[in-house]
Amino acid sequence: METKIFKPTDVAQAAQLIQAGQLVAFPTETVYGLGADATNVTAVKQVYQAKGRPSDNPLIVHVADVATVERFTQPLSLAAKKLIKAFWPGPLTMIFKLKPAALAPEVTGGLMTAAFRNPNNAATLALIRTAQTPIVGPSANTSGKPSPTTAQHVYHDLAGKIAGILDDGATKVGVESTVLDLSGTQPAILRPGAVTAAEIEAIIGSPVLTEQQHVGVTEVPKAPGMKYKHYAPDAQVYIVDQVTDWPQALTWAQRQSSSVGVMATNVILTNNQIPANCEQFSLGNDIQSASRELFAGLRHFDTETDIKIILCQAFENKGLGAAYMNRLNKSAGQTHFSV
Ligand code: TXA
Ligand code: MG
């Protein structure tokens, strides 16, 4: 299959493909998604096939308006309505209880709930409106690999497997949306993202659970995606926890027999001697740029076969840093450089 690249002005052609049950990757403010008509079971099944995704891991339903959410869900709570008003369109996914059999089990992973999101990207909102159907969209990467933040990343993973990619340049946030479960007695963050627990609490006026749930292989997980290997490049990632650890980390890197990728902010790259066997990838100047560049950096070093080790800078585990560290910890399999 030829994978066509569409510009935002070609949205009508991309929408026709969605209506015809084909897969089209789409841009959002977070990462690129792999789109299919959420009401077409055959198309939704192909999403799992194209990604190599385990079929018990449910998908996010992307909508252009709240009325579409209400077609499928039980009446929304006051808290849900306040959060929608505050954060949509934007990087907050919310899980709601469904009306009986409102969505196919292929979308929900067989749960009585579903995840909904109103992405902040004009081309994708136009795609959903023109196709006149909500669009399911997991991140448009091969399952287990870092999420795609450019159309080129999507093309690398899925060319020949999907009908098209709507290209709107690099995404602005870079880490996937916050997933907030509103289907239980207390709101719970299942995946941290750019909308933080503190921001959610400020809107709803009550506490939000943020504990990481520990998920065994046999348990039914809260966010089914959490139990799988994620964001893993081919190289082994080592997290460098403190700014003051870098001199030792780079001395260690110099002694390695392979090349080493170094992902750090400009301050660290300029204030340290970078050994000749190390290749730099700048994370910019702050947590915003680091989140935007994290997956691109991991993917960059995957294209260089001689790089077997990546050293990557840690950030403080709060605010957007909680989202960044959640992704980095998974990509590193919790491996830290220890002094
Ligand atoms: O930013 C994003 O959220 C991107 C863009 C494309 O919108 N999408 C994305 O989708 O990251 P995906 O499929 O890679 O991650 C969705 C997460 C998974 O961890 C999944 O298990 C969880 O949301 N999820 C989906 N539906 C759920 C449900 N009903 N209950 C609990 N968790 C759910
Ligand atoms: Mg994903």
CSV table of N, CA and C in Angstrom, one decimal, residues 152-211:
chain,number,residue,atom,x,y,z
A,152,GLN,N,7.5,12.3,9.7
A,152,GLN,CA,8.6,11.5,9.3
A,152,GLN,C,8.8,10.3,10.2
A,153,HIS,N,8.6,10.5,11.6
A,153,HIS,CA,8.6,9.4,12.5
A,153,HIS,C,7.5,8.4,12.2
A,154,VAL,N,6.3,8.9,11.9
A,154,VAL,CA,5.2,8.0,11.5
A,154,VAL,C,5.5,7.2,10.3
A,155,TYR,N,6.1,7.9,9.3
A,155,TYR,CA,6.4,7.3,8.0
A,155,TYR,C,7.4,6.2,8.2
A,156,HIS,N,8.4,6.4,9.1
A,156,HIS,CA,9.5,5.4,9.4
A,156,HIS,C,8.8,4.1,9.9
A,157,ASP,N,7.9,4.3,10.8
A,157,ASP,CA,7.3,3.1,11.5
A,157,ASP,C,6.2,2.4,10.6
A,158,LEU,N,5.4,3.2,9.9
A,158,LEU,CA,4.1,2.7,9.4
A,158,LEU,C,4.0,2.8,7.8
A,159,ALA,N,5.0,3.3,7.1
A,159,ALA,CA,4.9,3.4,5.7
A,159,ALA,C,4.6,2.0,5.1
A,160,GLY,N,3.6,2.0,4.1
A,160,GLY,CA,3.2,0.8,3.5
A,160,GLY,C,2.1,0.1,4.3
A,161,LYS,N,1.9,0.4,5.5
A,161,LYS,CA,0.8,-0.2,6.4
A,161,LYS,C,-0.4,0.6,6.5
A,162,ILE,N,-0.3,1.9,6.2
A,162,ILE,CA,-1.5,2.8,6.4
A,162,ILE,C,-1.7,3.7,5.1
A,163,ALA,N,-2.9,4.2,5.0
A,163,ALA,CA,-3.2,4.9,3.7
A,163,ALA,C,-2.6,6.3,3.6
A,164,GLY,N,-2.5,6.9,4.8
A,164,GLY,CA,-2.0,8.3,4.7
A,164,GLY,C,-1.5,8.9,6.0
A,165,ILE,N,-0.8,10.0,5.9
A,165,ILE,CA,-0.4,10.8,7.1
A,165,ILE,C,-0.7,12.2,6.8
A,166,LEU,N,-1.5,12.9,7.7
A,166,LEU,CA,-1.7,14.3,7.6
A,166,LEU,C,-0.6,15.0,8.4
A,167,ASP,N,0.2,15.7,7.6
A,167,ASP,CA,1.5,16.3,8.1
A,167,ASP,C,1.3,17.7,8.5
A,168,ASP,N,1.4,18.0,9.7
A,168,ASP,CA,1.3,19.4,10.2
A,168,ASP,C,2.6,19.8,11.0
A,169,GLY,N,3.7,19.2,10.6
A,169,GLY,CA,5.0,19.6,11.3
A,169,GLY,C,5.1,18.9,12.6
A,170,ALA,N,6.2,19.4,13.3
A,170,ALA,CA,6.5,18.8,14.6
A,170,ALA,C,5.4,19.2,15.7
A,171,THR,N,5.2,18.3,16.6
A,171,THR,CA,4.2,18.5,17.6
A,171,THR,C,4.8,19.5,18.7
A,172,LYS,N,3.9,20.2,19.4
A,172,LYS,CA,4.4,21.2,20.3
A,172,LYS,C,4.7,20.7,21.8
A,173,VAL,N,3.9,19.8,22.2
A,173,VAL,CA,4.1,19.3,23.6
A,173,VAL,C,5.1,18.2,23.7
A,174,GLY,N,4.9,17.2,22.8
A,174,GLY,CA,5.9,16.1,22.7
A,174,GLY,C,5.7,14.9,23.5
A,175,VAL,N,5.0,15.0,24.7
A,175,VAL,CA,4.6,13.8,25.4
A,175,VAL,C,3.1,13.7,25.4
A,176,GLU,N,2.6,12.4,25.5
A,176,GLU,CA,1.2,12.2,25.3
A,176,GLU,C,0.3,12.8,26.4
A,177,SER,N,-1.0,12.9,26.1
A,177,SER,CA,-1.9,13.6,27.0
A,177,SER,C,-2.0,13.0,28.4
A,178,THR,N,-2.4,13.8,29.3
A,178,THR,CA,-2.7,13.3,30.7
A,178,THR,C,-4.0,12.4,30.5
A,179,VAL,N,-3.9,11.2,31.1
A,179,VAL,CA,-5.1,10.4,31.1
A,179,VAL,C,-5.7,10.4,32.5
A,180,LEU,N,-7.0,11.0,32.6
A,180,LEU,CA,-7.6,11.2,33.9
A,180,LEU,C,-8.9,10.3,33.9
A,181,ASP,N,-8.9,9.4,34.9
A,181,ASP,CA,-10.1,8.5,35.0
A,181,ASP,C,-11.2,9.1,35.8
A,182,LEU,N,-12.3,9.4,35.2
A,182,LEU,CA,-13.4,10.0,35.9
A,182,LEU,C,-14.6,9.0,36.1
A,183,SER,N,-14.3,7.8,35.9
A,183,SER,CA,-15.3,6.7,36.0
A,183,SER,C,-15.5,6.1,37.3
A,184,GLY,N,-14.5,6.4,38.3
A,184,GLY,CA,-14.6,5.9,39.6
A,184,GLY,C,-15.1,6.9,40.6
A,185,THR,N,-14.9,6.5,41.9
A,185,THR,CA,-15.4,7.5,43.0
A,185,THR,C,-14.5,8.7,43.1
A,186,GLN,N,-13.2,8.5,42.8
A,186,GLN,CA,-12.3,9.7,42.9
A,186,GLN,C,-11.5,9.8,41.7
A,187,PRO,N,-11.4,11.0,41.1
A,187,PRO,CA,-10.6,11.2,39.9
A,187,PRO,C,-9.2,10.7,40.1
A,188,ALA,N,-8.7,10.0,39.1
A,188,ALA,CA,-7.3,9.4,39.2
A,188,ALA,C,-6.6,9.6,37.9
A,189,ILE,N,-5.3,10.1,38.1
A,189,ILE,CA,-4.5,10.3,36.9
A,189,ILE,C,-3.8,8.9,36.6
A,190,LEU,N,-4.1,8.4,35.4
A,190,LEU,CA,-3.5,7.1,35.0
A,190,LEU,C,-2.2,7.2,34.3
A,191,ARG,N,-2.1,8.4,33.6
A,191,ARG,CA,-0.8,8.7,32.9
A,191,ARG,C,-0.6,10.2,33.0
A,192,PRO,N,0.6,10.6,33.5
A,192,PRO,CA,0.8,12.1,33.6
A,192,PRO,C,1.1,12.7,32.3
A,193,GLY,N,0.7,13.9,32.1
A,193,GLY,CA,0.9,14.7,30.8
A,193,GLY,C,1.0,16.1,31.1
A,194,ALA,N,0.9,17.0,30.1
A,194,ALA,CA,1.1,18.4,30.3
A,194,ALA,C,0.1,19.1,31.1
A,195,VAL,N,-1.1,18.5,31.2
A,195,VAL,CA,-2.1,19.0,32.2
A,195,VAL,C,-1.8,18.3,33.5
A,196,THR,N,-1.4,19.1,34.5
A,196,THR,CA,-0.9,18.5,35.8
A,196,THR,C,-2.0,18.3,36.8
A,197,ALA,N,-1.7,17.4,37.8
A,197,ALA,CA,-2.6,17.1,38.9
A,197,ALA,C,-3.0,18.4,39.6
A,198,ALA,N,-2.1,19.3,39.8
A,198,ALA,CA,-2.4,20.6,40.5
A,198,ALA,C,-3.4,21.4,39.7
A,199,GLU,N,-3.2,21.4,38.4
A,199,GLU,CA,-4.1,22.2,37.5
A,199,GLU,C,-5.5,21.6,37.6
A,200,ILE,N,-5.6,20.3,37.6
A,200,ILE,CA,-6.9,19.6,37.6
A,200,ILE,C,-7.6,19.9,39.0
A,201,GLU,N,-6.8,19.8,40.1
A,201,GLU,CA,-7.4,20.0,41.4
A,201,GLU,C,-7.9,21.4,41.5
A,202,ALA,N,-7.1,22.4,40.9
A,202,ALA,CA,-7.6,23.8,41.0
A,202,ALA,C,-8.9,24.0,40.4
A,203,ILE,N,-9.2,23.2,39.3
A,203,ILE,CA,-10.5,23.4,38.6
A,203,ILE,C,-11.6,22.7,39.3
A,204,ILE,N,-11.4,21.5,39.8
A,204,ILE,CA,-12.5,20.7,40.4
A,204,ILE,C,-12.6,20.9,41.9
A,205,GLY,N,-11.6,21.5,42.5
A,205,GLY,CA,-11.6,21.8,44.0
A,205,GLY,C,-11.6,20.6,44.9
A,206,SER,N,-11.1,19.5,44.4
A,206,SER,CA,-10.9,18.3,45.3
A,206,SER,C,-9.7,17.5,44.8
A,207,PRO,N,-9.2,16.7,45.7
A,207,PRO,CA,-7.9,16.0,45.4
A,207,PRO,C,-8.0,14.9,44.3
A,208,VAL,N,-6.9,14.7,43.6
A,208,VAL,CA,-6.9,13.8,42.5
A,208,VAL,C,-5.8,12.7,42.9
A,209,LEU,N,-6.1,11.4,42.7
A,209,LEU,CA,-5.2,10.4,42.9
A,209,LEU,C,-4.1,10.4,41.9
A,210,THR,N,-2.8,10.3,42.3
A,210,THR,CA,-1.8,10.3,41.3
A,210,THR,C,-0.8,9.1,41.5
A,211,GLU,N,-1.1,8.2,42.4
A,211,GLU,CA,-0.2,7.1,42.7
A,211,GLU,C,-0.1,6.3,41.4
